[in-house]
Short mmCIF file of C-alpha atoms and ligand atoms in Angstrom, two decimals:
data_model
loop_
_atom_site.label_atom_id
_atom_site.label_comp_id
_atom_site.label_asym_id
_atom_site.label_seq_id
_atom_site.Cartn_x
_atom_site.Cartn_y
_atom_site.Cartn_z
CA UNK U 215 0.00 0.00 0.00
CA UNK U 216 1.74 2.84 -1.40
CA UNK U 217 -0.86 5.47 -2.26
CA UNK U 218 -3.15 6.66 0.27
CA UNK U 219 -6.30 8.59 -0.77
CA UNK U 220 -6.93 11.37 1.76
CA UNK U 221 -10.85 12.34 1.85
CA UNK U 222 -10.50 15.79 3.44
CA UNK U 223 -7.50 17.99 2.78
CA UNK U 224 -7.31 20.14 6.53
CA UNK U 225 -5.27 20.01 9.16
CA UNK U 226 -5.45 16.62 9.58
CA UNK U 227 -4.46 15.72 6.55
CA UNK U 228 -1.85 18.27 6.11
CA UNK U 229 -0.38 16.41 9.35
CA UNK U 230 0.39 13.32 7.57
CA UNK U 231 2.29 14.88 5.41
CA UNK U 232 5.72 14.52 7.54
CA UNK U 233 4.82 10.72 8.04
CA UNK U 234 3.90 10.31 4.76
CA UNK U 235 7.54 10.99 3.46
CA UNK U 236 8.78 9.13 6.67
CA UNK U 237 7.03 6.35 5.28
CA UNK U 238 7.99 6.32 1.79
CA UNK U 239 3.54 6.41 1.29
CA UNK U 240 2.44 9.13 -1.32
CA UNK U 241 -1.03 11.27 -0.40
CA UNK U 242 -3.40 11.89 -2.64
CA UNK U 243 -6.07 14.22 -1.22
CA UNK U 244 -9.82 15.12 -2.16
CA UNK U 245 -10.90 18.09 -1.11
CA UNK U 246 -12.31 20.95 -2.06
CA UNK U 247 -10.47 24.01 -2.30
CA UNK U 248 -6.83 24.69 -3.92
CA UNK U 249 -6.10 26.87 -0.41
CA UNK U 250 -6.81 24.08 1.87
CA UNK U 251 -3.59 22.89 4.25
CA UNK U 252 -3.01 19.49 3.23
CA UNK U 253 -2.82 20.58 -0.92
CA UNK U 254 0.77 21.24 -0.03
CA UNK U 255 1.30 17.59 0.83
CA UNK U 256 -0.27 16.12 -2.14
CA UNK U 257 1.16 14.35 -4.75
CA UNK U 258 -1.88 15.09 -6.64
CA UNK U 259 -5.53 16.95 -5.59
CA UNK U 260 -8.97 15.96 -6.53
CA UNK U 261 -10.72 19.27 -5.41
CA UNK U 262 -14.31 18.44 -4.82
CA UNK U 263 -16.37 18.33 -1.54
CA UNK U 264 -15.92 15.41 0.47
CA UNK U 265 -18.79 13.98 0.33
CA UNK U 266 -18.64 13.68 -3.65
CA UNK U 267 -18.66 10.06 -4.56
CA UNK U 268 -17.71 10.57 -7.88
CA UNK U 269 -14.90 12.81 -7.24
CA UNK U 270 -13.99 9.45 -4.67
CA UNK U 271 -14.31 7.09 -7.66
CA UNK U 272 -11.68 8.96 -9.23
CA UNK U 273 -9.43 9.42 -5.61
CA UNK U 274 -9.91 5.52 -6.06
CA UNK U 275 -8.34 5.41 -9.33
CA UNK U 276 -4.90 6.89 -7.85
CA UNK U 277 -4.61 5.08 -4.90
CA UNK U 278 -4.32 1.74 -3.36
CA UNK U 279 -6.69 2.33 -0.20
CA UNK U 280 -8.42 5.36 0.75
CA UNK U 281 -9.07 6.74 4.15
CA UNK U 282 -11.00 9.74 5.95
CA UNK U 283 -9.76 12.98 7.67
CA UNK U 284 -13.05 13.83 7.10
CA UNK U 285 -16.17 11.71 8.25
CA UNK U 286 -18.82 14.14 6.32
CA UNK U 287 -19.04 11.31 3.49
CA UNK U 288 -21.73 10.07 1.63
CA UNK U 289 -21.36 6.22 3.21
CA UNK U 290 -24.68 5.55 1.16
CA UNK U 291 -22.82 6.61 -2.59
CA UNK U 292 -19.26 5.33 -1.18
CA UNK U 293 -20.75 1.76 -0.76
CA UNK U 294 -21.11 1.50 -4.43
CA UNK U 295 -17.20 2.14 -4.25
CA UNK U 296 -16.45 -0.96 -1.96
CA UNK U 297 -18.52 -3.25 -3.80
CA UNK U 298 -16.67 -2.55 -6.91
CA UNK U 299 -13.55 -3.06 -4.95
CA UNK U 300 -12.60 0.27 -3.36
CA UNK U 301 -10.55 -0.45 -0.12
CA UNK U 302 -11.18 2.52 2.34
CA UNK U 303 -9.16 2.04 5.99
CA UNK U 304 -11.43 1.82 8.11
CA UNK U 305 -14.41 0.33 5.97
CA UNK U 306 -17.59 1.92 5.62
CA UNK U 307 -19.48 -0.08 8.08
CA UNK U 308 -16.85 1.20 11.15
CA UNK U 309 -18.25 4.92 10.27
CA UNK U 310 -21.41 4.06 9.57
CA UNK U 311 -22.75 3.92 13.16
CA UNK U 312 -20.57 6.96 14.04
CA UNK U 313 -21.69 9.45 12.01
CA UNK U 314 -24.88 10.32 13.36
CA UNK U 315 -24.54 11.44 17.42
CA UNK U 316 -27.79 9.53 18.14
CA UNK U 317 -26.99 6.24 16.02
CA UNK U 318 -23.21 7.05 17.89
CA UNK U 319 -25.00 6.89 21.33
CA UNK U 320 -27.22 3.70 20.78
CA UNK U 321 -24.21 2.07 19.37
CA UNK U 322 -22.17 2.33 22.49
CA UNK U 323 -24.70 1.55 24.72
CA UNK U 324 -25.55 -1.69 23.45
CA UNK U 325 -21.93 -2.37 22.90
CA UNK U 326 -22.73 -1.82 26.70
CA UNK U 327 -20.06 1.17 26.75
CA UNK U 328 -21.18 4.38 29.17
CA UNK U 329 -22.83 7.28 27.78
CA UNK U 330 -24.85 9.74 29.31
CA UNK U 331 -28.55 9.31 29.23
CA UNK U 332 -29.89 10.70 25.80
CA UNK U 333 -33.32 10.55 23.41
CA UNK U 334 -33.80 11.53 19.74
CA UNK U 335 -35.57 14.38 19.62
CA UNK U 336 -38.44 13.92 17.28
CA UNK U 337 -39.76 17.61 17.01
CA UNK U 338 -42.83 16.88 16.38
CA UNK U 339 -43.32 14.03 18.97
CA UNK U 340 -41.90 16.51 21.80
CA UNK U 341 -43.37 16.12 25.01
CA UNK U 342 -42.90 16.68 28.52
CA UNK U 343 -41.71 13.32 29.60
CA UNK U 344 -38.96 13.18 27.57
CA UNK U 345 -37.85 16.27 28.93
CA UNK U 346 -38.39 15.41 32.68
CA UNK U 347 -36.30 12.36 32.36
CA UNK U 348 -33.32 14.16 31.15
CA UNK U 349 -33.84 17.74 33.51
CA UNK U 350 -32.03 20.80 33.40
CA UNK U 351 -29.46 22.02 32.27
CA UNK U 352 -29.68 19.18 29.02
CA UNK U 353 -27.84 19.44 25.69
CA UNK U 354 -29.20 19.64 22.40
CA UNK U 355 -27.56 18.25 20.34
CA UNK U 356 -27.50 18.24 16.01
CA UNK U 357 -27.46 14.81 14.99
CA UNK U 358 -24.92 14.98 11.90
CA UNK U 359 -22.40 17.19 11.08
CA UNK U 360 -21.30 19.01 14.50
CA UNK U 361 -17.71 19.74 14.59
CA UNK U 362 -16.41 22.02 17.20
CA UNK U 363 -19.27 22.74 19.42
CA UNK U 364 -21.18 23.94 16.45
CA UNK U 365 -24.86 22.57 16.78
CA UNK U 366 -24.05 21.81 20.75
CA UNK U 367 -26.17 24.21 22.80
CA UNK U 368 -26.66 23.32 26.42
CA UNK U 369 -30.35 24.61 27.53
CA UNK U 370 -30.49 25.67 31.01
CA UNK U 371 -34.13 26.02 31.18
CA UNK U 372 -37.46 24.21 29.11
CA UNK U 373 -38.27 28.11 28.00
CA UNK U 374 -35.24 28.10 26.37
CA UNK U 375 -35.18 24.50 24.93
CA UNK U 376 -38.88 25.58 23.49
CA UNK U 377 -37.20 29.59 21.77
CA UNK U 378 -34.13 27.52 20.10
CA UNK U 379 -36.45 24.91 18.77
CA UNK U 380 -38.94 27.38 17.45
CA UNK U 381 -36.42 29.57 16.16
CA UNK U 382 -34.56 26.81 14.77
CA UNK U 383 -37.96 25.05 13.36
CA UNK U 384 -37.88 26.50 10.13
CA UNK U 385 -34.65 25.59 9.07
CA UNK U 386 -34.65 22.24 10.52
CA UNK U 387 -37.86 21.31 8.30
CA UNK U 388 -36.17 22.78 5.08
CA UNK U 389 -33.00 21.25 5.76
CA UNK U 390 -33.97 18.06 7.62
CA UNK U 391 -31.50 18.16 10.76
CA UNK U 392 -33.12 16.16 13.79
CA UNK U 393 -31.72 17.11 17.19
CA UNK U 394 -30.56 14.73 20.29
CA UNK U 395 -31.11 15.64 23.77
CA UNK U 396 -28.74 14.01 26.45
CA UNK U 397 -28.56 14.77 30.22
CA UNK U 398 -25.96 17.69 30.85
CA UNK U 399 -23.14 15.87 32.46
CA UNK U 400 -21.80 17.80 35.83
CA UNK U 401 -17.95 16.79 34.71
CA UNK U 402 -14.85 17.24 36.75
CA UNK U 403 -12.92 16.80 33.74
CA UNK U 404 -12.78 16.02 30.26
CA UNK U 405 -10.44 13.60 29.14
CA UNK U 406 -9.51 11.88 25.57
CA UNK U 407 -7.73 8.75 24.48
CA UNK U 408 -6.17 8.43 20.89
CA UNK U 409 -6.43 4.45 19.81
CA UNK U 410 -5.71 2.92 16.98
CA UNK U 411 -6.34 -0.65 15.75
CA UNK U 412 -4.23 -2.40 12.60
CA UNK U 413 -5.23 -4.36 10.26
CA UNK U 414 -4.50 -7.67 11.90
CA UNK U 415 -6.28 -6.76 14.64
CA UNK U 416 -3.71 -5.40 17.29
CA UNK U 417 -5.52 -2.42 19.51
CA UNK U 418 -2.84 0.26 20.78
CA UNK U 419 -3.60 3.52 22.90
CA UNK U 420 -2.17 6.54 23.98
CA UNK U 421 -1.34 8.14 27.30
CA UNK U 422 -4.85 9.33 28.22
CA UNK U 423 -5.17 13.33 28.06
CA UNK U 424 -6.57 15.88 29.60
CA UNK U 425 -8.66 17.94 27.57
CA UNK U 426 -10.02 21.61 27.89
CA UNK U 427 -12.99 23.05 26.19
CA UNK U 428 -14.19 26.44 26.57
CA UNK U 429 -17.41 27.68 24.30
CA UNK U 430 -17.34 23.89 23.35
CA UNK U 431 -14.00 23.97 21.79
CA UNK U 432 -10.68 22.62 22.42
CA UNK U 433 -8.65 25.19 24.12
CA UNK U 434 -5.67 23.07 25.54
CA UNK U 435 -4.87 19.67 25.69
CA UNK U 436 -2.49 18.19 29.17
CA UNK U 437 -0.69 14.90 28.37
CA UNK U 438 -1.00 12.97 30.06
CA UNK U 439 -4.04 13.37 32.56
CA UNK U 440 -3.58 13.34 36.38
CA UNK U 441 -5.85 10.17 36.47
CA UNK U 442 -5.73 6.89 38.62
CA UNK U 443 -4.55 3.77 37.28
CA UNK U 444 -8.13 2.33 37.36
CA UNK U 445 -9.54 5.08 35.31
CA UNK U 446 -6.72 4.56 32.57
CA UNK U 447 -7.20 1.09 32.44
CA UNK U 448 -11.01 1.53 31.87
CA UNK U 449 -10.49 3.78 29.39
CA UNK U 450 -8.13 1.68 27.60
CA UNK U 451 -10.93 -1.19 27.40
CA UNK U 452 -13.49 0.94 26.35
CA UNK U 453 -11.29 1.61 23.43
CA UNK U 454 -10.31 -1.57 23.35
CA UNK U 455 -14.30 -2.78 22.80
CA UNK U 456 -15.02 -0.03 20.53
CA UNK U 457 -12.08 -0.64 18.01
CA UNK U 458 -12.72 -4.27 18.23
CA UNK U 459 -16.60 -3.85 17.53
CA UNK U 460 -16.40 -1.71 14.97
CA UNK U 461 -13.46 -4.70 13.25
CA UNK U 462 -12.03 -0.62 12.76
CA UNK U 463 -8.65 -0.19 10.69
CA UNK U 464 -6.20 3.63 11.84
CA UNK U 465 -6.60 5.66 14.37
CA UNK U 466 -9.71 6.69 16.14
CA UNK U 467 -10.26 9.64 18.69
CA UNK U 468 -12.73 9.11 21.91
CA UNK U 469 -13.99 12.33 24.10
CA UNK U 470 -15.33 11.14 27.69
CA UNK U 471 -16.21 13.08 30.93
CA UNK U 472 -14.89 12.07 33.92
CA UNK U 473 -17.44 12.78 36.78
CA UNK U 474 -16.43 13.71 40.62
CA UNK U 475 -17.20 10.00 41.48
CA UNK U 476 -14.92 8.90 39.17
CA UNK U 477 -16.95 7.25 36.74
CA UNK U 478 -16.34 7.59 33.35
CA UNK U 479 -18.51 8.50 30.22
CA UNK U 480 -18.59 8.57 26.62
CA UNK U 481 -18.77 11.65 24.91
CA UNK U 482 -17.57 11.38 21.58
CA UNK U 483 -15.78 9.14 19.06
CA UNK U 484 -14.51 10.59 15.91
CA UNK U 485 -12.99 7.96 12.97
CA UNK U 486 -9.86 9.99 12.98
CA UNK U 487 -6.96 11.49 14.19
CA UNK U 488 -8.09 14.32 16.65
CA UNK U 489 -7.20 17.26 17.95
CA UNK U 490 -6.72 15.69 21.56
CA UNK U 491 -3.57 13.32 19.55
CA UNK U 492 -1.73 16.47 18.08
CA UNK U 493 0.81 16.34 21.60
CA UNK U 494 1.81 13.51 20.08
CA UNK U 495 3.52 14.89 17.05
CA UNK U 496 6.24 16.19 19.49
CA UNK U 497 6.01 14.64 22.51
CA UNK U 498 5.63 10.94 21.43
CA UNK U 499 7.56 8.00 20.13
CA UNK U 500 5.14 7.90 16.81
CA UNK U 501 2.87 10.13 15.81
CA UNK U 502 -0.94 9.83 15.72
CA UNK U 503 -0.60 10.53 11.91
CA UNK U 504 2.15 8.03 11.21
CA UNK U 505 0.41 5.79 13.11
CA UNK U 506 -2.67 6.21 10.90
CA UNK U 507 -0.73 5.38 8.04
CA UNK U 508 0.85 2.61 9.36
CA UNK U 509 -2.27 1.31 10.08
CA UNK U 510 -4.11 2.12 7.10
CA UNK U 511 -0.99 0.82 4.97
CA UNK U 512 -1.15 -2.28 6.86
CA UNK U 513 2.47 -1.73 8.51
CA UNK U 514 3.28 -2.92 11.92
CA UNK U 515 2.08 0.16 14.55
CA UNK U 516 4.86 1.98 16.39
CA UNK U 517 5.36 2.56 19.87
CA UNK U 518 2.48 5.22 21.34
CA UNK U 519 5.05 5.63 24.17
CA UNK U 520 5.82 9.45 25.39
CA UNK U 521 9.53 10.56 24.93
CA UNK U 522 9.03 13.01 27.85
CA UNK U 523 7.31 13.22 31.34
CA UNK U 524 4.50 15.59 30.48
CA UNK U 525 3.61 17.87 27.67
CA UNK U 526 0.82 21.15 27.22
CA UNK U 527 -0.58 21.48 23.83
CA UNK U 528 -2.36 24.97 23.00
CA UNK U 529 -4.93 25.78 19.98
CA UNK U 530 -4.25 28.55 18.24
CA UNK U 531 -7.96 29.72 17.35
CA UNK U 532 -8.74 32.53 15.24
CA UNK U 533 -10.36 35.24 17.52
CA UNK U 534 -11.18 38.39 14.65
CA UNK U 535 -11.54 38.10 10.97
CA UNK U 536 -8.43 38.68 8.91
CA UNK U 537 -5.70 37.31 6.03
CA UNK U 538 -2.46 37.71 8.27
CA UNK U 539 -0.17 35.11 8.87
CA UNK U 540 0.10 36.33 12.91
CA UNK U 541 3.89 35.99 11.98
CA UNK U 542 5.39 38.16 15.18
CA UNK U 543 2.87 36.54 17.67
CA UNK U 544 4.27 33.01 16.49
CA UNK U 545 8.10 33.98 16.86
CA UNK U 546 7.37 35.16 19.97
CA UNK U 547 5.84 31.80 21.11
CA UNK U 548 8.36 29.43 19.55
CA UNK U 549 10.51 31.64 22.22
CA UNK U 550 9.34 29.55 24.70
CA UNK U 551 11.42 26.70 25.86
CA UNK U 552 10.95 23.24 23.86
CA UNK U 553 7.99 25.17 22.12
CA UNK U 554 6.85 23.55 18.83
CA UNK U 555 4.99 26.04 16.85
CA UNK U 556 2.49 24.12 14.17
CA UNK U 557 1.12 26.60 11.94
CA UNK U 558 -1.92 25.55 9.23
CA UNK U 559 -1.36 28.22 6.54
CA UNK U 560 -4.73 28.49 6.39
CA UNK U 561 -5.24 32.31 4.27
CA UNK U 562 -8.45 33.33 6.43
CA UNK U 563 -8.51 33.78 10.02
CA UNK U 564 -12.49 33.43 11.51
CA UNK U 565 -12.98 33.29 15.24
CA UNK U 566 -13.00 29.93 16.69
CA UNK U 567 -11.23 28.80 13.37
CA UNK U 568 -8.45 26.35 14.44
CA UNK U 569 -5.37 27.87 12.80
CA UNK U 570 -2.56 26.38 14.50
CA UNK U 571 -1.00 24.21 17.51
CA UNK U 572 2.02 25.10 20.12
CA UNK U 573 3.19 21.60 21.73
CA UNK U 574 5.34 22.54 24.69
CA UNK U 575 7.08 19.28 25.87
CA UNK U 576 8.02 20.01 29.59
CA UNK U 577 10.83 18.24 31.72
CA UNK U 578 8.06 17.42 35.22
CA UNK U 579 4.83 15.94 34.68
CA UNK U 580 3.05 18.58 36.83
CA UNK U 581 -0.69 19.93 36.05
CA UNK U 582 0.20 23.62 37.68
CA UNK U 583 3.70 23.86 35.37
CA UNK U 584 1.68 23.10 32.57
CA UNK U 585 -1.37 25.09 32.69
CA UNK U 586 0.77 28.19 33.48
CA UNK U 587 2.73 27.39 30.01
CA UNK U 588 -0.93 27.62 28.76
CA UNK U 589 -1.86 30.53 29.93
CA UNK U 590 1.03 32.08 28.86
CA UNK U 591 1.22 31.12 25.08
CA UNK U 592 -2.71 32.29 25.18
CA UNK U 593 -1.62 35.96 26.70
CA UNK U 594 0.33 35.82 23.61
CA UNK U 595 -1.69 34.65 21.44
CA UNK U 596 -4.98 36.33 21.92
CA UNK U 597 -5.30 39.93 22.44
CA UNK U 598 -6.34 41.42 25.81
P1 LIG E 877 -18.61 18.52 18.85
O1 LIG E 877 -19.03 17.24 18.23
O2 LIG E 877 -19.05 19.72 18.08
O3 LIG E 877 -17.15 18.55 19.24
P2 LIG E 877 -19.43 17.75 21.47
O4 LIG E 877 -20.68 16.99 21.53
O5 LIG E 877 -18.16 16.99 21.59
O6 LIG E 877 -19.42 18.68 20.19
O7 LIG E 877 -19.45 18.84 22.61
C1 LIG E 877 -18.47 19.84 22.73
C2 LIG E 877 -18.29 20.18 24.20
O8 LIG E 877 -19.54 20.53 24.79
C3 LIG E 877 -17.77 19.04 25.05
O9 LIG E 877 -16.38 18.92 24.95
C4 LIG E 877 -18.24 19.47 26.44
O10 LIG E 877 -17.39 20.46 26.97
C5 LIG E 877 -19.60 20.07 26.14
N1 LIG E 877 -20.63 19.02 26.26
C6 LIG E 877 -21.08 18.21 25.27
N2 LIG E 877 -22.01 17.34 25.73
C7 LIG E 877 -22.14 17.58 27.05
C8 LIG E 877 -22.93 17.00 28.10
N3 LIG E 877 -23.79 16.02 27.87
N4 LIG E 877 -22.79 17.51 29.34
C9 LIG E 877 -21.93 18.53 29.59
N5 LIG E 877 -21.17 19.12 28.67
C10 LIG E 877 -21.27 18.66 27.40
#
């Protein structure tokens, strides 16, 4: 397996591109516009949406097995693909019960993983019981096609939960989006755990993280998370069951809360490298992206090992809208001791936009250290 198509040409992608030429594996990425990150790294662009089979059919033609930064796909159209032969890493049928966040939930449940307690909203069907069984605060969720806290509201009251539905009706009947509601979940912390699963069926994890969210996006990422032994370990089988279930092939990201109590819940699994795995570009033995494509190209997987005690990684997100390249502020960060600047070259900055990483790898694996590092690449970063 020599030529991997790429569905989705962003960051992700664009990250492989280091481990591709490690590798001696050639991208080739569909996506759709010629400014996108991960054009750079191609040996050759299809630029069309991703979920445009046909545009796939031809990815198909230049490569020997396809695989997703990018789980927007049209599994329904892409099916056609595998039965004519198409070999995408992981297969259809490992996204297909991901994709939507309600099919997601009932998945895991009667894989009998935790998840918080959740109902498909049928608009029209609404009534009070649902609602009482969940109370308030509860999170509405969009079903498809949420990435980065976009189409995640939490409600804190049923007034509220009836003015977004109401002022969200119209669209939703045009454009068909159905909602989830699931219990708000009173977290101490969120956590994440990048796992990966080969083709032969050998499951390997990463250090569990730490993972920060403010407005429902990733702010900072601490690797890896001041947790007990017990809570890793249950993590680790929870991937272990998913990965397994799902007969999934690369790397796969998994969001949970961790509750005062210490139990653990599912919030999220994306068929992907992640934004939670990006510490390990610096800060571990293989990369999450190398360790895609070793997985996707059928190669043995390399150690997920950390090469040093602790490490901080920061999101640079867009916070005005603007073309510049933020050159001075990045200098200034890569200033910081053992500071890895990754910038996107994305041409538009939006805020919230995710336009770059800092991975500090630090010499103590201490929670205080490393959330000061934070704080200071963000007085940097963002303006006051
Ligand atoms: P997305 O798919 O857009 O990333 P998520 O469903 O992962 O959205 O939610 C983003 C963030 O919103 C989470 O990281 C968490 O901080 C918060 N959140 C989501 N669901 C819940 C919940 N049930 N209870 C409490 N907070 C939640």
């Amino acid at each position: 397996m020599k030529r991997v198509g790429v569905i989705g040409g962003g960051q992700l992608a664009w990250m492989m591109g280091d481990a591709a030429q490690r590798l001696g594996v050639e991208l080739v990425v569909q996506t759709p516009h010629s400014s996108d990150p991960a054009v750079s790294i191609s040996a050759d662009n299809i630029f069309a949406p991703v979920n445009d089979a046909n545009a796939t059919a031809e990815l198909a033609k230049k490569s020997d097995v396809i695989t997703f930064e990018n789980e927007f796909v049209d599994i329904q159209a892409l099916s056609n693909l595998a039965q004519q032969g198409v070999c995408f890493r992981p297969k259809l049928e490992a996204l297909a019960p991901l994709l939507d966040k309600y099919h997601q939930r009932c998945y895991l449940r009667d894989l009998g993983l935790p998840v918080p307690r959740f109902v498909a909203l049928d608009l029209l069907a609404e009534d009070d019981t649902t609602l009482s069984q969940l109370g308030f605060p509860v999170v509405l969720k969009t079903r498809r096609h949420g990435y980065d806290g976009q189409g995640t509201f939490i409600i804190k009251d049923k007034e509220t939960l009836k003015q977004k539905l109401e002022s969200d009706i119209t669209k939703i009947v045009e454009s068909q989006v159905s909602f989830l509601l699931e219990e708000f979940i009173p977290f101490e912390r969120e956590l994440a755990v990048i796992a990966v699963r080969s083709v032969d069926g050998k499951v390997v994890t990463y250090p569990v993280v730490e993972t920060q969210q403010e407005e429902q996006v990733c702010r900072r990422v601490l690797a890896s998370a001041d947790i007990s032994l017990e809570v890793a370990l249950e993590i680790e089988n929870i991937a272990r069951t998913l990965l397994n279930s799902l007969e999934a092939v690369g790397v796969f990201g998994i969001e949970l809360f961790l509750n005062s109590d210490g139990k653990v819940l599912i919030n999220e699994v994306a068929p992907r490298t992640h934004n939670s795995g990006h510490f390990s570009i610096d800060a571990c033995e293989t990369s999450q992206f190398e360790q895609h494509l070793r997985a996707v190209c059928g190669m043995q997987l390399g150690n997920t090992a950390m090469i040093c005690p602790g490490a901080v990684m920061v999101n640079l997100l867009g916070y005005e809208i603007s073309s510049s390249d933020y050159m001075t502020k990045r200098q200034q960060i890569e200033q910081i001791p053992q500071a890895r600047v990754h910038w996107y070259g994305k041409t538009e900055s939006r805020p919230g936009r995710k336009l770059g990483h800092v991975t500090v790898l630090l010499d103590t694996h201490n929670r205080d250290q490393a959330m000061a590092i934070a704080r200071n690449i963000e007085s940097i970063w963002y303006p006051n």
